Amino acid sequence: MSSALLRSAPALREALRASAAVKPAVMANTSFVRGKATLPDLSYDYGALEPHISGKIMELHHKKHHQTYVTGLNTALNTIAEAESKGDFTKAASVAPLLNFHGGGHLNHSLFWENLAPASREGGGEPAGVLKKAIDEDFGSFDAFRKQMNTSLAGIQGSGWAWLVRDKQSGTLGLVTRANQDPVTGSYVPLLGIDAWEHAYYLQYENRKAEYFDAIWNVINWKTVASRFEKA
């Protein structure tokens, strides 16, 4: 956001606070071409995660739902840029919720696809090395961590995400949940996120979301999670 916009009235700064944190996070962790957000390619076929996540779900989730966030993010960024150029700070502030929602959706899903891998390749099993040691230290064991994550997912009211995060200050691991598409920002680095929106599971699991929460562990790419942990 421009310095002029952020120096506006306190109420305006409050309205933009969350979305101002989203933009740099999205820019740093997702793909942009000529200043526009783009839908990332997957490193596996839509059907590669079956039987744990169906190919139909993956195709709709990626091509339709994620694309909606990409389109919405670009629209929000264009609207804010145009409003700033005209000095229309009220208009810019009114777009802040859309920037947070679509920017968060793009960021969250871009990280999510990288969290996954076919069970026949890197998917499933348990983490190893320094990540396993950190999980054992901060959660007691991998099984305890997985149970806590599933409990966090089950406790989400409506739509949202559960994340394994690393605290930048303490270096410890923890679990956080976020409503809707709110991204993980501030002192936390997101390592592993699980999507609890209905579009992530309903075509296959219907209202049995606990089965989805159990099944997705079979396709978690722990190498990617470990790489994020080591860079955090």
PDB file of C-alpha atoms in Angstrom:
ATOM      1  CA  MET A   1       0.000   0.000   0.000  1.00  0.00           C
ATOM      2  CA  SER A   2       1.212   3.551  -0.591  1.00  0.00           C
ATOM      3  CA  SER A   3       2.467   5.657   2.303  1.00  0.00           C
ATOM      4  CA  ALA A   4      -0.278   8.207   1.608  1.00  0.00           C
ATOM      5  CA  LEU A   5      -2.941   5.581   2.090  1.00  0.00           C
ATOM      6  CA  LEU A   6      -1.402   4.249   5.287  1.00  0.00           C
ATOM      7  CA  ARG A   7      -1.137   7.782   6.728  1.00  0.00           C
ATOM      8  CA  SER A   8      -4.889   8.294   6.373  1.00  0.00           C
ATOM      9  CA  ALA A   9      -7.377   8.339   9.245  1.00  0.00           C
ATOM     10  CA  PRO A  10      -6.960   5.723  12.020  1.00  0.00           C
ATOM     11  CA  ALA A  11     -10.160   3.959  11.011  1.00  0.00           C
ATOM     12  CA  LEU A  12      -8.834   3.584   7.486  1.00  0.00           C
ATOM     13  CA  ARG A  13      -5.516   2.199   8.731  1.00  0.00           C
ATOM     14  CA  GLU A  14      -7.417  -0.310  10.877  1.00  0.00           C
ATOM     15  CA  ALA A  15      -9.486  -1.418   7.903  1.00  0.00           C
ATOM     16  CA  LEU A  16      -6.357  -2.040   5.845  1.00  0.00           C
ATOM     17  CA  ARG A  17      -4.149  -3.572   8.523  1.00  0.00           C
ATOM     18  CA  ALA A  18      -4.886  -7.222   7.747  1.00  0.00           C
ATOM     19  CA  SER A  19      -4.786  -6.837   3.976  1.00  0.00           C
ATOM     20  CA  ALA A  20      -1.539  -4.856   4.092  1.00  0.00           C
ATOM     21  CA  ALA A  21       0.119  -7.927   5.610  1.00  0.00           C
ATOM     22  CA  VAL A  22      -1.310 -10.207   2.955  1.00  0.00           C
ATOM     23  CA  LYS A  23       0.116  -8.514  -0.139  1.00  0.00           C
ATOM     24  CA  PRO A  24       3.849  -9.023   0.549  1.00  0.00           C
ATOM     25  CA  ALA A  25       3.243 -12.587   1.738  1.00  0.00           C
ATOM     26  CA  VAL A  26       1.341 -13.449  -1.415  1.00  0.00           C
ATOM     27  CA  MET A  27       3.919 -11.772  -3.664  1.00  0.00           C
ATOM     28  CA  ALA A  28       6.755 -13.690  -2.004  1.00  0.00           C
ATOM     29  CA  ASN A  29       5.155 -17.135  -1.960  1.00  0.00           C
ATOM     30  CA  THR A  30       3.154 -17.358  -5.177  1.00  0.00           C
ATOM     31  CA  SER A  31       3.742 -16.954  -8.897  1.00  0.00           C
ATOM     32  CA  PHE A  32       3.267 -13.615 -10.630  1.00  0.00           C
ATOM     33  CA  VAL A  33       3.667 -12.900 -14.358  1.00  0.00           C
ATOM     34  CA  ARG A  34       3.949  -9.265 -15.438  1.00  0.00           C
ATOM     35  CA  GLY A  35       2.581  -8.180 -12.080  1.00  0.00           C
ATOM     36  CA  LYS A  36      -0.443 -10.495 -12.150  1.00  0.00           C
ATOM     37  CA  ALA A  37      -1.069 -13.534  -9.985  1.00  0.00           C
ATOM     38  CA  THR A  38      -1.211 -16.796 -11.906  1.00  0.00           C
ATOM     39  CA  LEU A  39      -2.561 -20.259 -11.182  1.00  0.00           C
ATOM     40  CA  PRO A  40       0.409 -22.511 -10.319  1.00  0.00           C
ATOM     41  CA  ASP A  41       0.897 -25.809 -12.111  1.00  0.00           C
ATOM     42  CA  LEU A  42       0.726 -28.997 -10.063  1.00  0.00           C
ATOM     43  CA  SER A  43       3.668 -31.391  -9.993  1.00  0.00           C
ATOM     44  CA  TYR A  44       1.312 -34.386 -10.211  1.00  0.00           C
ATOM     45  CA  ASP A  45      -1.815 -35.365 -12.139  1.00  0.00           C
ATOM     46  CA  TYR A  46      -5.250 -34.676 -10.695  1.00  0.00           C
ATOM     47  CA  GLY A  47      -5.861 -38.391 -10.192  1.00  0.00           C
ATOM     48  CA  ALA A  48      -2.478 -39.088  -8.621  1.00  0.00           C
ATOM     49  CA  LEU A  49      -3.723 -38.700  -5.047  1.00  0.00           C
ATOM     50  CA  GLU A  50      -6.447 -41.315  -5.370  1.00  0.00           C
ATOM     51  CA  PRO A  51      -7.972 -43.098  -3.563  1.00  0.00           C
ATOM     52  CA  HIS A  52      -7.338 -40.631  -0.753  1.00  0.00           C
ATOM     53  CA  ILE A  53      -8.427 -37.529  -2.718  1.00  0.00           C
ATOM     54  CA  SER A  54     -10.346 -38.065  -5.935  1.00  0.00           C
ATOM     55  CA  GLY A  55      -9.195 -36.693  -9.256  1.00  0.00           C
ATOM     56  CA  LYS A  56     -12.510 -34.883  -9.702  1.00  0.00           C
ATOM     57  CA  ILE A  57     -12.078 -33.024  -6.424  1.00  0.00           C
ATOM     58  CA  MET A  58      -8.513 -32.075  -7.296  1.00  0.00           C
ATOM     59  CA  GLU A  59      -9.494 -30.798 -10.718  1.00  0.00           C
ATOM     60  CA  LEU A  60     -12.372 -28.679  -9.414  1.00  0.00           C
ATOM     61  CA  HIS A  61     -10.375 -27.492  -6.429  1.00  0.00           C
ATOM     62  CA  HIS A  62      -7.426 -26.383  -8.543  1.00  0.00           C
ATOM     63  CA  LYS A  63      -8.958 -25.248 -11.847  1.00  0.00           C
ATOM     64  CA  LYS A  64     -12.139 -23.662 -10.470  1.00  0.00           C
ATOM     65  CA  HIS A  65     -11.769 -22.703  -6.807  1.00  0.00           C
ATOM     66  CA  HIS A  66      -8.118 -21.671  -6.827  1.00  0.00           C
ATOM     67  CA  GLN A  67      -8.580 -19.866 -10.127  1.00  0.00           C
ATOM     68  CA  THR A  68     -11.392 -17.852  -8.523  1.00  0.00           C
ATOM     69  CA  TYR A  69      -8.969 -16.612  -5.861  1.00  0.00           C
ATOM     70  CA  VAL A  70      -6.370 -15.728  -8.495  1.00  0.00           C
ATOM     71  CA  THR A  71      -8.917 -13.734 -10.495  1.00  0.00           C
ATOM     72  CA  GLY A  72     -10.265 -12.034  -7.378  1.00  0.00           C
ATOM     73  CA  LEU A  73      -6.782 -11.115  -6.177  1.00  0.00           C
ATOM     74  CA  ASN A  74      -5.855  -9.509  -9.492  1.00  0.00           C
ATOM     75  CA  THR A  75      -9.125  -7.580  -9.540  1.00  0.00           C
ATOM     76  CA  ALA A  76      -8.570  -6.348  -5.986  1.00  0.00           C
ATOM     77  CA  LEU A  77      -4.986  -5.266  -6.699  1.00  0.00           C
ATOM     78  CA  ASN A  78      -6.061  -3.414  -9.849  1.00  0.00           C
ATOM     79  CA  THR A  79      -8.916  -1.687  -8.040  1.00  0.00           C
ATOM     80  CA  ILE A  80      -6.664  -0.563  -5.193  1.00  0.00           C
ATOM     81  CA  ALA A  81      -3.982   0.710  -7.586  1.00  0.00           C
ATOM     82  CA  GLU A  82      -6.553   2.689  -9.539  1.00  0.00           C
ATOM     83  CA  ALA A  83      -8.103   4.115  -6.373  1.00  0.00           C
ATOM     84  CA  GLU A  84      -4.693   5.138  -5.018  1.00  0.00           C
ATOM     85  CA  SER A  85      -3.833   6.893  -8.272  1.00  0.00           C
ATOM     86  CA  LYS A  86      -7.011   8.950  -7.907  1.00  0.00           C
ATOM     87  CA  GLY A  87      -6.554   9.605  -4.193  1.00  0.00           C
ATOM     88  CA  ASP A  88      -9.784   7.709  -3.487  1.00  0.00           C
ATOM     89  CA  PHE A  89      -8.776   6.205  -0.154  1.00  0.00           C
ATOM     90  CA  THR A  90     -12.336   5.233   0.754  1.00  0.00           C
ATOM     91  CA  LYS A  91     -12.540   3.066  -2.366  1.00  0.00           C
ATOM     92  CA  ALA A  92      -9.179   1.496  -1.615  1.00  0.00           C
ATOM     93  CA  ALA A  93     -10.240   0.699   1.950  1.00  0.00           C
ATOM     94  CA  SER A  94     -13.467  -0.900   0.751  1.00  0.00           C
ATOM     95  CA  VAL A  95     -11.442  -3.456  -1.230  1.00  0.00           C
ATOM     96  CA  ALA A  96      -9.327  -4.520   1.774  1.00  0.00           C
ATOM     97  CA  PRO A  97     -11.568  -7.489   2.698  1.00  0.00           C
ATOM     98  CA  LEU A  98     -11.416  -8.777  -0.880  1.00  0.00           C
ATOM     99  CA  LEU A  99      -7.631  -8.483  -0.931  1.00  0.00           C
ATOM    100  CA  ASN A 100      -7.434 -10.430   2.315  1.00  0.00           C
ATOM    101  CA  PHE A 101      -9.854 -13.122   1.127  1.00  0.00           C
ATOM    102  CA  HIS A 102      -8.588 -13.686  -2.405  1.00  0.00           C
ATOM    103  CA  GLY A 103      -4.942 -13.001  -1.581  1.00  0.00           C
ATOM    104  CA  GLY A 104      -5.141 -15.406   1.331  1.00  0.00           C
ATOM    105  CA  GLY A 105      -6.923 -17.971  -0.821  1.00  0.00           C
ATOM    106  CA  HIS A 106      -4.204 -17.795  -3.476  1.00  0.00           C
ATOM    107  CA  LEU A 107      -1.404 -18.026  -0.930  1.00  0.00           C
ATOM    108  CA  ASN A 108      -2.998 -20.815   1.119  1.00  0.00           C
ATOM    109  CA  HIS A 109      -3.747 -22.986  -1.893  1.00  0.00           C
ATOM    110  CA  SER A 110      -0.332 -22.423  -3.475  1.00  0.00           C
ATOM    111  CA  LEU A 111       1.234 -23.773  -0.281  1.00  0.00           C
ATOM    112  CA  PHE A 112      -1.373 -26.546  -0.008  1.00  0.00           C
ATOM    113  CA  TRP A 113      -0.635 -28.101  -3.414  1.00  0.00           C
ATOM    114  CA  GLU A 114       3.033 -28.311  -2.479  1.00  0.00           C
ATOM    115  CA  ASN A 115       2.078 -30.077   0.757  1.00  0.00           C
ATOM    116  CA  LEU A 116       0.707 -33.008  -1.242  1.00  0.00           C
ATOM    117  CA  ALA A 117       2.279 -35.858  -3.202  1.00  0.00           C
ATOM    118  CA  PRO A 118       1.093 -39.256  -4.458  1.00  0.00           C
ATOM    119  CA  ALA A 119       1.356 -42.050  -1.911  1.00  0.00           C
ATOM    120  CA  SER A 120       3.439 -43.940  -4.462  1.00  0.00           C
ATOM    121  CA  ARG A 121       6.045 -41.173  -4.405  1.00  0.00           C
ATOM    122  CA  GLU A 122       6.847 -38.806  -1.535  1.00  0.00           C
ATOM    123  CA  GLY A 123       3.348 -38.821  -0.026  1.00  0.00           C
ATOM    124  CA  GLY A 124       2.451 -40.230   3.370  1.00  0.00           C
ATOM    125  CA  GLY A 125       4.496 -41.833   6.090  1.00  0.00           C
ATOM    126  CA  GLU A 126       6.141 -39.737   8.761  1.00  0.00           C
ATOM    127  CA  PRO A 127       8.674 -36.905   8.742  1.00  0.00           C
ATOM    128  CA  ALA A 128      12.323 -37.627   9.331  1.00  0.00           C
ATOM    129  CA  GLY A 129      15.436 -35.828  10.508  1.00  0.00           C
ATOM    130  CA  VAL A 130      15.314 -32.469  12.241  1.00  0.00           C
ATOM    131  CA  LEU A 131      11.597 -32.015  11.535  1.00  0.00           C
ATOM    132  CA  LYS A 132      10.728 -35.288  13.244  1.00  0.00           C
ATOM    133  CA  LYS A 133      12.896 -34.313  16.205  1.00  0.00           C
ATOM    134  CA  ALA A 134      11.156 -30.936  16.493  1.00  0.00           C
ATOM    135  CA  ILE A 135       7.694 -32.537  16.309  1.00  0.00           C
ATOM    136  CA  ASP A 136       8.640 -35.044  19.000  1.00  0.00           C
ATOM    137  CA  GLU A 137       9.969 -32.255  21.220  1.00  0.00           C
ATOM    138  CA  ASP A 138       7.012 -29.895  20.807  1.00  0.00           C
ATOM    139  CA  PHE A 139       4.123 -32.370  20.562  1.00  0.00           C
ATOM    140  CA  GLY A 140       5.425 -35.484  22.298  1.00  0.00           C
ATOM    141  CA  SER A 141       5.250 -37.710  19.225  1.00  0.00           C
ATOM    142  CA  PHE A 142       4.118 -37.738  15.618  1.00  0.00           C
ATOM    143  CA  ASP A 143       0.909 -39.544  16.556  1.00  0.00           C
ATOM    144  CA  ALA A 144       0.156 -36.923  19.203  1.00  0.00           C
ATOM    145  CA  PHE A 145       0.774 -34.157  16.668  1.00  0.00           C
ATOM    146  CA  ARG A 146      -1.511 -35.772  14.081  1.00  0.00           C
ATOM    147  CA  LYS A 147      -4.295 -36.196  16.642  1.00  0.00           C
ATOM    148  CA  GLN A 148      -3.976 -32.562  17.715  1.00  0.00           C
ATOM    149  CA  MET A 149      -4.076 -31.407  14.087  1.00  0.00           C
ATOM    150  CA  ASN A 150      -7.191 -33.480  13.381  1.00  0.00           C
ATOM    151  CA  THR A 151      -8.821 -32.127  16.528  1.00  0.00           C
ATOM    152  CA  SER A 152      -8.044 -28.576  15.384  1.00  0.00           C
ATOM    153  CA  LEU A 153      -9.525 -29.301  11.965  1.00  0.00           C
ATOM    154  CA  ALA A 154     -12.686 -30.806  13.457  1.00  0.00           C
ATOM    155  CA  GLY A 155     -13.102 -27.744  15.652  1.00  0.00           C
ATOM    156  CA  ILE A 156     -13.242 -25.283  12.752  1.00  0.00           C
ATOM    157  CA  GLN A 157     -16.716 -23.793  12.538  1.00  0.00           C
ATOM    158  CA  GLY A 158     -17.696 -23.367   8.908  1.00  0.00           C
ATOM    159  CA  SER A 159     -14.706 -22.967   6.574  1.00  0.00           C
ATOM    160  CA  GLY A 160     -11.034 -22.533   7.330  1.00  0.00           C
ATOM    161  CA  TRP A 161      -7.584 -24.048   7.647  1.00  0.00           C
ATOM    162  CA  ALA A 162      -5.399 -25.712  10.264  1.00  0.00           C
ATOM    163  CA  TRP A 163      -1.657 -25.081  10.074  1.00  0.00           C
ATOM    164  CA  LEU A 164       1.530 -26.462  11.506  1.00  0.00           C
ATOM    165  CA  VAL A 165       3.654 -23.369  12.069  1.00  0.00           C
ATOM    166  CA  ARG A 166       7.050 -22.391  13.360  1.00  0.00           C
ATOM    167  CA  ASP A 167       7.363 -19.408  15.650  1.00  0.00           C
ATOM    168  CA  LYS A 168      10.072 -17.118  14.281  1.00  0.00           C
ATOM    169  CA  GLN A 169      11.014 -15.863  17.738  1.00  0.00           C
ATOM    170  CA  SER A 170      11.062 -19.062  19.805  1.00  0.00           C
ATOM    171  CA  GLY A 171      11.735 -21.524  17.003  1.00  0.00           C
ATOM    172  CA  THR A 172       9.101 -23.883  18.391  1.00  0.00           C
ATOM    173  CA  LEU A 173       6.349 -25.606  16.453  1.00  0.00           C
ATOM    174  CA  GLY A 174       2.661 -25.047  17.090  1.00  0.00           C
ATOM    175  CA  LEU A 175      -0.802 -25.388  15.609  1.00  0.00           C
ATOM    176  CA  VAL A 176      -3.042 -22.510  14.556  1.00  0.00           C
ATOM    177  CA  THR A 177      -6.372 -22.322  12.775  1.00  0.00           C
ATOM    178  CA  ARG A 178      -7.557 -19.590  10.458  1.00  0.00           C
ATOM    179  CA  ALA A 179     -11.116 -18.849   9.390  1.00  0.00           C
ATOM    180  CA  ASN A 180     -12.125 -18.675   5.742  1.00  0.00           C
ATOM    181  CA  GLN A 181      -9.006 -17.794   3.708  1.00  0.00           C
ATOM    182  CA  ASP A 182      -7.171 -15.739   6.318  1.00  0.00           C
ATOM    183  CA  PRO A 183      -3.455 -16.400   5.792  1.00  0.00           C
ATOM    184  CA  VAL A 184      -0.820 -17.154   8.411  1.00  0.00           C
ATOM    185  CA  THR A 185       1.157 -13.954   8.972  1.00  0.00           C
ATOM    186  CA  GLY A 186       3.132 -12.194  11.700  1.00  0.00           C
ATOM    187  CA  SER A 187       5.554 -14.219  13.792  1.00  0.00           C
ATOM    188  CA  TYR A 188       4.427 -17.581  12.400  1.00  0.00           C
ATOM    189  CA  VAL A 189       5.853 -19.361   9.362  1.00  0.00           C
ATOM    190  CA  PRO A 190       3.361 -21.799   7.764  1.00  0.00           C
ATOM    191  CA  LEU A 191       4.837 -25.254   7.251  1.00  0.00           C
ATOM    192  CA  LEU A 192       1.849 -27.510   6.607  1.00  0.00           C
ATOM    193  CA  GLY A 193      -1.738 -26.486   5.945  1.00  0.00           C
ATOM    194  CA  ILE A 194      -4.846 -28.638   5.602  1.00  0.00           C
ATOM    195  CA  ASP A 195      -7.891 -27.189   3.876  1.00  0.00           C
ATOM    196  CA  ALA A 196     -11.114 -27.695   5.843  1.00  0.00           C
ATOM    197  CA  TRP A 197     -13.403 -26.038   3.292  1.00  0.00           C
ATOM    198  CA  GLU A 198     -16.146 -28.339   1.991  1.00  0.00           C
ATOM    199  CA  HIS A 199     -14.907 -27.973  -1.577  1.00  0.00           C
ATOM    200  CA  ALA A 200     -11.752 -29.855  -0.521  1.00  0.00           C
ATOM    201  CA  TYR A 201     -13.607 -33.064   0.334  1.00  0.00           C
ATOM    202  CA  TYR A 202     -17.411 -33.021  -0.069  1.00  0.00           C
ATOM    203  CA  LEU A 203     -17.707 -34.692  -3.509  1.00  0.00           C
ATOM    204  CA  GLN A 204     -15.941 -37.741  -2.110  1.00  0.00           C
ATOM    205  CA  TYR A 205     -16.561 -37.755   1.629  1.00  0.00           C
ATOM    206  CA  GLU A 206     -19.849 -35.805   1.824  1.00  0.00           C
ATOM    207  CA  ASN A 207     -20.472 -34.951   5.498  1.00  0.00           C
ATOM    208  CA  ARG A 208     -17.836 -37.417   6.734  1.00  0.00           C
ATOM    209  CA  LYS A 209     -15.116 -34.815   6.958  1.00  0.00           C
ATOM    210  CA  ALA A 210     -13.308 -36.712   9.725  1.00  0.00           C
ATOM    211  CA  GLU A 211     -12.572 -39.426   7.141  1.00  0.00           C
ATOM    212  CA  TYR A 212     -11.016 -36.791   4.874  1.00  0.00           C
ATOM    213  CA  PHE A 213      -8.894 -35.486   7.742  1.00  0.00           C
ATOM    214  CA  ASP A 214      -7.609 -39.045   8.319  1.00  0.00           C
ATOM    215  CA  ALA A 215      -7.104 -39.808   4.619  1.00  0.00           C
ATOM    216  CA  ILE A 216      -5.072 -36.744   3.714  1.00  0.00           C
ATOM    217  CA  TRP A 217      -2.155 -37.878   5.875  1.00  0.00           C
ATOM    218  CA  ASN A 218      -1.520 -40.574   3.259  1.00  0.00           C
ATOM    219  CA  VAL A 219      -0.539 -37.916   0.711  1.00  0.00           C
ATOM    220  CA  ILE A 220       1.341 -35.354   2.807  1.00  0.00           C
ATOM    221  CA  ASN A 221       4.697 -34.472   1.265  1.00  0.00           C
ATOM    222  CA  TRP A 222       6.974 -34.358   4.287  1.00  0.00           C
ATOM    223  CA  LYS A 223       9.998 -33.399   2.204  1.00  0.00           C
ATOM    224  CA  THR A 224       8.325 -30.116   1.329  1.00  0.00           C
ATOM    225  CA  VAL A 225       7.320 -29.522   4.940  1.00  0.00           C
ATOM    226  CA  ALA A 226      10.855 -30.281   6.096  1.00  0.00           C
ATOM    227  CA  SER A 227      12.298 -27.878   3.518  1.00  0.00           C
ATOM    228  CA  ARG A 228      10.058 -25.061   4.788  1.00  0.00           C
ATOM    229  CA  PHE A 229      10.996 -25.898   8.367  1.00  0.00           C
ATOM    230  CA  GLU A 230      14.718 -25.702   7.642  1.00  0.00           C
ATOM    231  CA  LYS A 231      14.313 -22.336   5.865  1.00  0.00           C
ATOM    232  CA  ALA A 232      12.003 -20.797   8.499  1.00  0.00           C
TER     233      ALA A 232
END
